[in-house]
Coordinates of C-alpha atoms and ligand atoms in Angstrom, one line a residue:
X14 CA -0.1 0.0 -0.1
X15 CA 1.5 3.6 -0.9
X16 CA 2.3 5.7 1.9
X17 CA 0.2 8.4 2.8
X18 CA 2.7 10.8 2.0
X19 CA 2.4 9.0 -1.6
X20 CA -1.9 9.8 -1.1
X21 CA -1.3 13.0 0.3
X22 CA 0.9 13.9 -2.9
X23 CA -1.4 12.2 -5.4
X24 CA -3.8 14.9 -3.7
X25 CA -2.5 18.1 -4.2
X26 CA -1.5 17.2 -8.0
X27 CA -5.7 17.0 -8.4
X28 CA -6.2 19.9 -6.0
X29 CA -8.2 17.4 -3.6
X30 CA -5.6 17.5 -0.4
X31 CA -8.7 17.8 2.0
X32 CA -9.4 14.5 1.6
X33 CA -6.7 14.3 4.6
X34 CA -7.3 17.4 6.2
X35 CA -8.2 15.3 9.6
X36 CA -5.9 12.7 9.2
X37 CA -4.2 14.1 12.1
X38 CA -7.2 13.5 14.2
X39 CA -7.6 9.7 12.9
X40 CA -6.3 6.5 14.7
X41 CA -4.0 4.3 12.6
X42 CA -6.2 2.2 11.3
X43 CA -8.6 5.0 10.3
X44 CA -6.0 6.5 8.6
X45 CA -4.9 3.2 6.5
X46 CA -9.0 2.6 5.3
X47 CA -9.3 6.5 4.4
X48 CA -6.3 5.8 2.4
X49 CA -7.3 2.8 1.3
X50 CA -10.4 4.3 -0.3
X51 CA -8.6 7.3 -1.7
X52 CA -6.3 5.0 -3.6
X53 CA -8.9 3.2 -5.2
X54 CA -10.4 5.9 -6.8
X55 CA -9.3 7.1 -10.6
X56 CA -7.9 10.5 -8.8
X57 CA -5.7 11.5 -12.1
X58 CA -9.2 11.6 -14.0
X59 CA -10.9 13.7 -11.1
X60 CA -9.6 17.0 -12.6
X61 CA -11.7 16.2 -16.0
X62 CA -14.7 14.9 -14.7
X63 CA -14.9 18.1 -12.4
X64 CA -14.7 20.2 -15.4
X65 CA -16.6 18.0 -18.0
X66 CA -19.7 17.1 -15.9
X67 CA -19.6 19.1 -12.1
X68 CA -18.8 22.3 -13.3
X69 CA -21.1 22.5 -16.3
X70 CA -24.5 21.5 -16.4
X71 CA -25.8 18.2 -18.3
X72 CA -26.5 18.1 -22.1
X73 CA -27.8 16.1 -24.5
X74 CA -24.9 13.9 -26.6
X75 CA -25.0 14.5 -30.1
X76 CA -27.0 17.4 -29.7
X77 CA -28.6 17.0 -33.6
X78 CA -32.0 16.0 -34.8
X79 CA -34.0 13.1 -33.1
X80 CA -36.2 11.1 -34.9
X81 CA -38.8 8.7 -33.2
X82 CA -37.8 4.8 -33.1
X83 CA -39.3 1.7 -35.1
X84 CA -40.4 -0.8 -33.0
X85 CA -42.1 -4.2 -33.0
X86 CA -45.7 -3.5 -32.2
X87 CA -47.7 -5.8 -28.7
X88 CA -49.8 -6.8 -31.7
X89 CA -47.6 -8.9 -34.2
X90 CA -50.6 -8.1 -36.7
X91 CA -50.4 -5.0 -36.6
X92 CA -50.6 -3.5 -40.3
X93 CA -47.7 -1.2 -39.9
X94 CA -45.2 -4.1 -38.6
X95 CA -46.7 -7.4 -38.8
X96 CA -43.8 -10.4 -37.3
X97 CA -44.6 -14.0 -36.3
X98 CA -44.9 -14.2 -33.2
X99 CA -44.9 -18.0 -32.9
X100 CA -41.7 -17.9 -34.6
X101 CA -40.1 -15.4 -32.0
X102 CA -41.6 -17.6 -29.1
X103 CA -40.3 -20.6 -30.4
X104 CA -36.9 -19.7 -30.8
X105 CA -37.0 -18.0 -27.0
X106 CA -37.9 -21.1 -25.8
X107 CA -35.3 -23.0 -27.6
X108 CA -32.9 -20.2 -26.3
X109 CA -34.7 -21.7 -22.6
X110 CA -34.6 -24.9 -22.8
X111 CA -30.7 -24.8 -23.9
X112 CA -30.0 -23.3 -20.9
X113 CA -28.8 -20.3 -22.8
X114 CA -30.2 -17.8 -20.9
X115 CA -29.3 -16.2 -17.4
X116 CA -31.1 -13.1 -15.7
X117 CA -29.6 -10.5 -14.6
X118 CA -30.3 -7.8 -12.0
X119 CA -29.6 -4.5 -11.6
X120 CA -29.4 -4.0 -7.6
X121 CA -27.1 -1.4 -6.6
X122 CA -29.0 1.7 -6.3
X123 CA -29.2 3.6 -3.3
X124 CA -32.8 3.9 -3.5
X125 CA -32.9 7.5 -1.6
X126 CA -36.4 8.0 -3.4
X127 CA -37.8 5.5 -1.7
X128 CA -36.3 6.0 2.1
X129 CA -36.0 2.4 2.7
X130 CA -33.4 1.1 5.1
X131 CA -31.7 -1.7 3.0
X132 CA -31.6 -2.8 -0.4
X133 CA -34.5 -2.1 -2.2
X134 CA -34.8 -5.7 -3.4
X135 CA -35.5 -6.6 0.4
X136 CA -38.9 -4.2 0.1
X137 CA -41.9 -5.6 0.6
X138 CA -44.3 -5.5 -2.7
X139 CA -46.4 -8.8 -3.5
X140 CA -50.1 -6.9 -3.5
X141 CA -51.3 -8.8 -1.1
X142 CA -48.6 -11.0 0.2
X143 CA -45.9 -8.6 0.6
X144 CA -43.4 -10.9 -0.5
X145 CA -39.9 -8.5 -1.2
X146 CA -39.0 -7.8 -4.8
X147 CA -36.5 -10.3 -4.5
X148 CA -38.9 -12.9 -3.7
X149 CA -41.0 -12.4 -6.6
X150 CA -38.1 -12.4 -9.3
X151 CA -36.5 -15.9 -7.7
X152 CA -40.2 -17.6 -8.5
X153 CA -40.4 -16.1 -12.0
X154 CA -36.9 -17.8 -12.4
X155 CA -37.8 -20.9 -10.2
X156 CA -40.7 -21.2 -12.6
X157 CA -38.8 -20.4 -16.0
X158 CA -36.5 -23.1 -15.0
X159 CA -39.2 -25.3 -13.9
X160 CA -41.4 -24.7 -17.5
X161 CA -38.0 -25.2 -19.7
X162 CA -36.2 -27.9 -17.4
X163 CA -32.6 -26.1 -17.8
X164 CA -31.3 -24.1 -15.4
X165 CA -31.6 -20.6 -15.3
X166 CA -28.7 -18.4 -13.3
X167 CA -29.1 -15.0 -11.7
X168 CA -26.7 -12.6 -11.9
X169 CA -27.4 -9.5 -9.0
X170 CA -25.2 -6.7 -9.3
X171 CA -24.9 -5.1 -6.0
X172 CA -23.1 -1.8 -4.9
X173 CA -20.5 -1.5 -2.1
X174 CA -23.1 0.1 0.1
X175 CA -25.9 -2.6 0.2
X176 CA -23.7 -6.3 -1.0
X177 CA -23.5 -8.0 2.7
X178 CA -26.7 -7.0 3.2
X179 CA -28.2 -8.3 -0.2
X180 CA -26.2 -11.3 0.0
X181 CA -27.0 -11.8 4.4
X182 CA -30.9 -11.5 3.0
X183 CA -30.7 -14.3 0.5
X184 CA -28.7 -16.2 2.6
X185 CA -31.6 -15.9 5.4
X186 CA -34.5 -16.7 3.2
X187 CA -32.5 -20.0 1.4
X188 CA -32.0 -18.2 -1.4
X189 CA -35.9 -18.5 -2.2
X190 CA -35.6 -22.1 -3.3
X191 CA -33.5 -21.3 -5.8
X192 CA -29.8 -23.8 -6.2
X193 CA -27.5 -22.0 -4.5
X194 CA -24.3 -22.2 -7.2
X195 CA -27.4 -20.5 -10.0
X196 CA -27.2 -16.9 -7.6
X197 CA -24.2 -15.3 -8.4
X198 CA -23.7 -12.3 -6.5
X199 CA -21.1 -9.4 -7.9
X200 CA -20.2 -5.4 -6.9
X201 CA -20.5 -2.7 -8.8
X202 CA -17.7 0.0 -8.7
X203 CA -18.0 3.4 -6.4
X204 CA -17.5 7.1 -7.6
X205 CA -16.6 9.9 -5.1
X206 CA -19.7 12.5 -4.6
X207 CA -18.6 16.1 -5.4
X208 CA -19.5 19.2 -3.7
X209 CA -21.6 20.7 -6.5
X210 CA -20.1 24.4 -6.1
X211 CA -16.4 24.3 -5.5
X212 CA -15.7 20.3 -7.4
X213 CA -14.4 19.3 -4.4
X214 CA -15.0 15.4 -3.5
X215 CA -17.2 15.1 -0.3
X216 CA -15.9 13.6 3.3
X217 CA -18.8 11.2 4.6
X218 CA -16.6 11.4 7.8
X219 CA -13.3 12.3 9.1
X220 CA -12.2 9.2 8.1
X221 CA -14.2 8.1 4.7
X222 CA -14.9 9.6 1.5
X223 CA -18.4 10.0 0.1
X224 CA -19.4 8.1 -2.6
X225 CA -21.9 6.9 -4.8
X226 CA -22.3 3.7 -6.7
X227 CA -21.4 4.2 -10.3
X228 CA -25.0 4.1 -12.3
X229 CA -26.4 1.0 -13.7
X230 CA -23.8 1.4 -16.8
X231 CA -20.9 0.2 -14.6
X232 CA -22.4 -3.0 -15.0
X233 CA -20.8 -4.1 -18.1
X234 CA -16.9 -3.7 -16.7
X235 CA -18.3 -4.9 -13.4
X236 CA -19.5 -8.1 -15.0
X237 CA -16.1 -8.7 -16.5
X238 CA -14.3 -8.1 -13.9
X239 CA -16.1 -9.8 -11.4
X240 CA -15.5 -13.1 -13.7
X241 CA -19.3 -13.2 -14.2
X242 CA -18.9 -12.9 -18.2
X243 CA -16.6 -16.0 -17.7
X244 CA -19.2 -17.4 -15.5
X245 CA -21.7 -17.4 -17.9
X246 CA -19.8 -18.6 -20.8
X247 CA -18.8 -21.7 -18.7
X248 CA -22.7 -22.5 -18.5
X249 CA -23.0 -22.2 -22.3
X250 CA -25.2 -18.9 -21.7
X251 CA -25.7 -16.6 -24.5
X252 CA -27.9 -13.8 -23.8
X253 CA -29.0 -12.1 -20.1
X254 CA -32.4 -10.9 -19.7
X255 CA -32.1 -7.8 -17.9
X256 CA -34.3 -6.0 -15.3
X257 CA -33.9 -3.3 -12.5
X258 CA -34.7 -4.3 -9.0
X259 CA -37.6 -2.2 -8.6
X260 CA -40.1 -3.5 -11.0
X261 CA -42.0 -6.8 -9.5
X262 CA -44.2 -6.9 -12.8
X263 CA -41.3 -7.7 -15.0
X264 CA -41.3 -11.3 -17.1
X265 CA -38.0 -12.4 -16.0
X266 CA -37.3 -14.0 -18.8
X267 CA -39.8 -13.8 -21.9
X268 CA -39.1 -16.1 -24.6
X269 CA -41.0 -13.8 -26.8
X270 CA -38.7 -11.1 -26.5
X271 CA -35.8 -13.4 -26.4
X272 CA -36.9 -15.2 -29.5
X273 CA -36.9 -11.6 -31.3
X274 CA -33.8 -10.1 -30.3
X275 CA -31.4 -13.3 -31.0
X276 CA -33.1 -14.0 -34.4
X277 CA -34.7 -10.9 -35.9
X278 CA -33.4 -10.1 -39.0
X279 CA -32.5 -6.2 -38.1
X280 CA -31.1 -7.3 -34.6
X281 CA -27.9 -8.2 -34.1
X282 CA -28.6 -9.9 -30.7
X283 CA -26.5 -7.6 -28.7
X284 CA -28.9 -5.4 -26.8
X285 CA -32.3 -5.2 -27.3
X286 CA -35.2 -3.3 -25.2
X287 CA -39.1 -3.2 -24.6
X288 CA -40.7 -0.1 -24.1
X289 CA -44.2 0.7 -23.1
X290 CA -45.9 3.3 -25.3
X291 CA -45.9 6.6 -23.3
X292 CA -49.5 8.4 -23.1
X293 CA -48.5 11.5 -21.5
X294 CA -45.8 13.7 -22.8
X295 CA -45.2 14.8 -19.4
X296 CA -44.3 11.5 -17.9
X297 CA -41.0 11.4 -16.5
X298 CA -39.2 8.7 -18.6
X299 CA -36.7 8.5 -21.5
X300 CA -37.8 7.6 -24.8
X301 CA -35.9 5.7 -27.5
X302 CA -34.8 7.6 -30.2
X303 CA -32.4 8.4 -33.2
X304 CA -30.5 10.9 -32.8
X305 CA -27.9 11.7 -35.9
X306 CA -28.6 8.2 -37.0
X307 CA -27.9 6.5 -34.0
X308 CA -30.5 4.6 -31.7
X309 CA -30.4 5.8 -28.0
X310 CA -32.3 6.4 -24.9
X311 CA -33.2 10.4 -24.9
X312 CA -33.6 11.3 -21.6
X313 CA -37.0 13.1 -21.0
X314 CA -35.3 16.6 -20.0
X315 CA -33.8 16.9 -23.5
X316 CA -36.6 16.0 -25.1
X317 CA -37.7 19.7 -26.5
X318 CA -41.1 19.8 -25.4
X319 CA -42.7 20.4 -29.1
X320 CA -41.1 17.0 -29.9
X321 CA -42.6 15.2 -26.8
X322 CA -46.3 16.2 -27.9
X323 CA -46.3 15.5 -31.4
X324 CA -48.9 13.4 -32.0
X325 CA -48.5 10.6 -35.4
X326 CA -51.5 9.9 -37.7
X327 CA -52.8 7.3 -35.5
X328 CA -53.2 9.7 -32.8
X329 CA -50.5 8.2 -30.3
X330 CA -47.3 10.2 -29.5
X331 CA -44.5 10.3 -32.4
X332 CA -42.1 9.8 -29.7
X333 CA -43.9 6.9 -28.0
X334 CA -41.4 4.6 -26.5
X335 CA -40.8 5.2 -23.2
X336 CA -37.8 3.1 -21.8
X337 CA -38.4 0.4 -18.7
X338 CA -35.6 -0.6 -18.5
X339 CA -36.3 -4.2 -20.0
X340 CA -33.3 -5.3 -22.1
X341 CA -31.7 -8.5 -23.8
X342 CA -28.0 -8.3 -24.4
X343 CA -25.4 -11.2 -25.8
X344 CA -22.8 -12.1 -23.6
X345 CA -20.9 -11.9 -26.6
X346 CA -21.2 -8.4 -27.3
X347 CA -20.5 -7.4 -23.0
X348 CA -17.2 -9.7 -23.7
X349 CA -16.2 -7.2 -26.5
X350 CA -17.0 -4.3 -25.1
X351 CA -15.4 -5.0 -21.6
X352 CA -12.3 -6.3 -23.4
X353 CA -12.0 -3.0 -25.7
X354 CA -9.6 -0.5 -23.7
X355 CA -11.1 2.0 -25.0
X356 CA -15.0 1.2 -24.1
X357 CA -16.5 4.0 -21.8
X358 CA -20.0 5.1 -21.2
X359 CA -20.5 8.6 -20.5
X360 CA -21.2 10.0 -17.0
X361 CA -24.7 11.3 -15.9
X362 CA -24.6 14.6 -13.7
X363 CA -27.1 14.3 -10.9
X364 CA -27.5 16.9 -8.5
X365 CA -28.5 15.3 -4.9
X366 CA -28.1 16.0 -0.9
X367 CA -25.2 14.5 0.7
X368 CA -24.1 14.3 4.1
X369 CA -20.8 15.0 4.4
X370 CA -18.4 17.1 6.9
X371 CA -17.5 20.6 6.4
X372 CA -14.0 22.3 6.8
X373 CA -14.5 22.6 10.4
X374 CA -14.9 18.8 11.0
X375 CA -18.4 19.6 11.9
X376 CA -21.5 17.6 10.3
X377 CA -23.8 18.7 7.8
X378 CA -27.0 17.2 6.8
X379 CA -27.9 19.8 3.7
X380 CA -31.3 20.7 3.3
X381 CA -30.8 21.5 -0.5
X382 CA -29.1 19.4 -3.1
X383 CA -25.0 20.2 -2.4
X384 CA -23.3 17.5 -4.7
X385 CA -23.0 16.0 -8.3
X386 CA -23.4 12.4 -8.3
X387 CA -21.3 11.0 -11.4
X388 CA -23.2 7.7 -12.7
X389 CA -23.3 5.4 -15.9
X390 CA -26.5 4.4 -17.9
X391 CA -26.8 0.9 -19.3
X392 CA -28.5 1.8 -22.3
X393 CA -25.6 4.5 -23.6
X394 CA -24.6 0.8 -24.8
X395 CA -27.4 0.6 -27.6
X396 CA -25.9 2.9 -29.7
X397 CA -22.7 0.9 -29.7
X398 CA -24.6 -2.1 -30.8
X399 CA -24.2 -3.0 -35.0
X400 CA -28.2 -2.7 -34.9
X401 CA -30.7 -3.1 -32.0
X402 CA -34.3 -3.5 -31.9
X403 CA -37.4 -2.5 -29.8
X404 CA -40.5 -4.6 -28.8
X405 CA -43.4 -2.7 -27.3
X406 CA -45.2 -4.7 -24.0
X407 CA -48.0 -3.9 -22.4
X408 CA -47.5 -1.0 -19.6
X409 CA -50.2 -3.7 -17.1
X410 CA -48.5 -6.8 -18.1
X411 CA -45.3 -5.5 -16.8
X412 CA -44.5 -2.2 -15.7
X413 CA -45.2 -1.6 -12.5
X414 CA -42.6 0.3 -10.3
X415 CA -41.5 1.0 -6.9
X416 CA -39.8 4.3 -7.1
X417 CA -41.1 6.9 -4.2
X418 CA -42.2 6.1 -0.8
X419 CA -45.8 7.7 -2.0
X420 CA -47.7 8.7 -4.9
X421 CA -46.6 8.4 -8.3
X422 CA -44.5 4.7 -9.1
X423 CA -45.2 3.6 -5.0
X424 CA -45.8 0.6 -3.8
X425 CA -49.3 1.5 -3.7
X426 CA -49.5 2.5 -7.5
X427 CA -47.6 -1.1 -8.0
X428 CA -49.8 -2.8 -6.2
X429 CA -53.0 -1.6 -8.3
X430 CA -51.0 -2.5 -11.5
X431 CA -50.4 -5.9 -9.7
X432 CA -54.0 -6.6 -9.2
X433 CA -55.3 -5.2 -12.2
X434 CA -53.0 -7.3 -14.6
X435 CA -53.9 -10.8 -12.1
X436 CA -58.0 -9.6 -12.7
X437 CA -57.2 -9.5 -16.6
X438 CA -55.4 -13.1 -16.3
X439 CA -58.3 -14.2 -14.6
X440 CA -61.3 -12.5 -16.3
X441 CA -59.5 -13.9 -19.6
X442 CA -59.9 -17.5 -18.7
X443 CA -63.3 -17.0 -17.6
X444 CA -63.3 -15.9 -13.9
X445 CA -65.4 -12.8 -12.6
X446 CA -63.2 -10.2 -10.6
X447 CA -65.5 -7.5 -8.9
X448 CA -64.8 -4.1 -10.5
X449 CA -66.7 -1.2 -9.8
X450 CA -68.4 1.7 -11.8
X451 CA -65.3 3.0 -13.3
X452 CA -64.0 -0.6 -13.9
X453 CA -61.4 -0.5 -10.8
X454 CA -60.9 -3.5 -9.5
X455 CA -63.1 -3.8 -5.7
X456 CA -60.3 -6.5 -4.7
X457 CA -56.6 -7.1 -3.8
X458 CA -55.0 -9.8 -6.6
X459 CA -51.6 -11.4 -6.6
X460 CA -50.9 -14.1 -8.8
X461 CA -47.4 -15.7 -8.1
X462 CA -45.0 -16.5 -11.2
X463 CA -44.9 -20.0 -9.7
X464 CA -48.5 -20.3 -10.1
X465 CA -48.6 -18.5 -13.4
X466 CA -46.0 -17.0 -15.3
X467 CA -48.1 -15.5 -17.9
X468 CA -52.2 -15.5 -19.0
X469 CA -52.5 -18.8 -21.1
X470 CA -50.5 -20.7 -18.1
X471 CA -53.6 -19.2 -15.7
X472 CA -55.9 -20.4 -18.1
X473 CA -54.4 -24.0 -18.3
X474 CA -54.2 -24.0 -14.3
X475 CA -57.6 -23.4 -13.7
X476 CA -59.1 -25.3 -16.4
X477 CA -57.0 -28.3 -14.8
X478 CA -58.8 -27.4 -11.6
X479 CA -55.1 -26.8 -10.2
X480 CA -56.1 -23.6 -9.5
X481 CA -59.5 -22.0 -7.9
X482 CA -60.8 -18.7 -8.1
X483 CA -64.3 -18.4 -8.1
X484 CA -66.0 -16.4 -6.1
X485 CA -63.7 -13.5 -5.8
X486 CA -66.0 -10.5 -3.7
X487 CA -65.4 -7.2 -3.3
X488 CA -63.0 -5.8 -0.7
X489 CA -61.4 -9.9 -0.5
X490 CA -57.4 -10.1 -0.8
X491 CA -56.5 -12.9 -3.3
X492 CA -53.1 -14.7 -3.7
X493 CA -52.7 -17.3 -6.1
Ligands
UTP7 P1 -32.8 4.5 -10.0 O1 -32.6 5.3 -11.4 O2 -33.9 3.9 -9.9 O3 -31.8 4.8 -9.1 O4 -31.9 2.8 -10.0 P2 -32.0 4.3 -7.3 O5 -30.6 4.6 -7.1 O6 -32.2 3.0 -7.6 O7 -33.2 5.4 -6.9 P3 -32.7 6.9 -6.3 O8 -32.7 7.8 -7.5 O9 -31.6 7.0 -5.4 O10 -34.2 7.1 -5.9 C1 -32.6 2.1 -11.3 C2 -32.0 0.1 -11.2 O11 -30.6 0.6 -11.5 C3 -30.4 0.3 -10.6 C4 -31.6 0.2 -9.0 O12 -30.8 -0.3 -8.4 C5 -32.3 0.1 -9.9 O13 -32.7 -1.4 -10.0 N1 -28.9 1.0 -10.3 C6 -28.7 2.2 -10.1 C7 -27.6 0.2 -10.0 O14 -27.5 -0.8 -10.0 N2 -26.5 0.8 -9.6 C8 -26.4 2.0 -9.6 O15 -25.6 2.8 -9.4 C9 -27.6 2.9 -9.8

């Protein structure tokens, strides 16, 4: 390990020597820990990051003309772009049966909007059972593995801030019934958090630097560094089904999507995405757009209002394709990117409140945002794929995110969406669900992925008598 003098010199060269301002007050063990934390930072790049991202505001990459993205419509018979659902399903099921698909969940975020004390994946979300997000996904993976009689390994990315708690949670719950060797955890990298006004790295405490996980885009390097890509190759995994930790309605490995991703003529099988149609121009999701000929996700704040509100001949928004962070990614593509020494995703700047110790050593819990956090986004890799497809999905079927403690995208809205989806599946199978005059379900419903992964499977289970959904009454909570 470098000496404290060497660390001090490195810091001075990049204008960050205040990080050792309290060194004289620390015990030898504290000082060693602080120096190790500093030495692990990519200090030499700090001045460039500060210039490029901290001092200046965010600007849209490219800055050129934006065109709406093409997509596969949810209805394969749509005149706009017919496609063969049966062939896609067959191709995806073949991949699953051959054990060539893994699931990949990014769970390293801080979940600050939710304000939950623990990894977000431990948060109770089941509409009736309150089961945690991790259990919901685990049941989906187990059910998929049983359905196709093949292993579906699961890679979970954590951050240095929540790794131990996440691993302990899985252990306590016996990996939710999944074979332990098929669940892999690895940590993403961390970035220092910067003072918004000065560009100085913040001290979280006299003996520790304030850091934040480096964004879900940190996944690509972390997958390689941790050995996860090699592990995938050893297992014969060719594609990963990527999803975020906050969406309990995600289909963890959708054979139709995977089939299109791997075999549609205009897909390179490198990086594909699902989208839900935006209905409200003010909805705060990024949209897929083609900027200067390259497909990318345009953040909602970067889409000019006159474009965001434009409608097409079909009456839908022209910039329709809302990014719901569900992707299929080729393992060969991940390996290619991670193996390229020049590969680098851009950072995005987020202004946040970060607790710190100030120059006098006093703890400050800021009432207003004081810090810039830098994060990479996985979807910035889309433009690096030879060709990339987008597949429409139904919002109720697949998107019930839990982001906030209250209001939009909270556990309340997620439970209502989970219930609505369950109701649709039940009604499609002939069951009756009580609804009020506005069509809103008058009960809470939850269908475990172990009971059914989709409406067809639920129909089969009901028809065979394996599942009974008779007599659901208003006010009831029903978990199937
Ligand atoms: P969000 O953008 O919702 O961020 O992450 P967050 O950190 O979880 O929540 P807030 O903004 O602090 O409230 C979307 C997904 O990306 C993962 C999250 O765990 C979530 O699944 N993520 C985010 C990471 O894995 N690492 C990160 O550095 C950031």
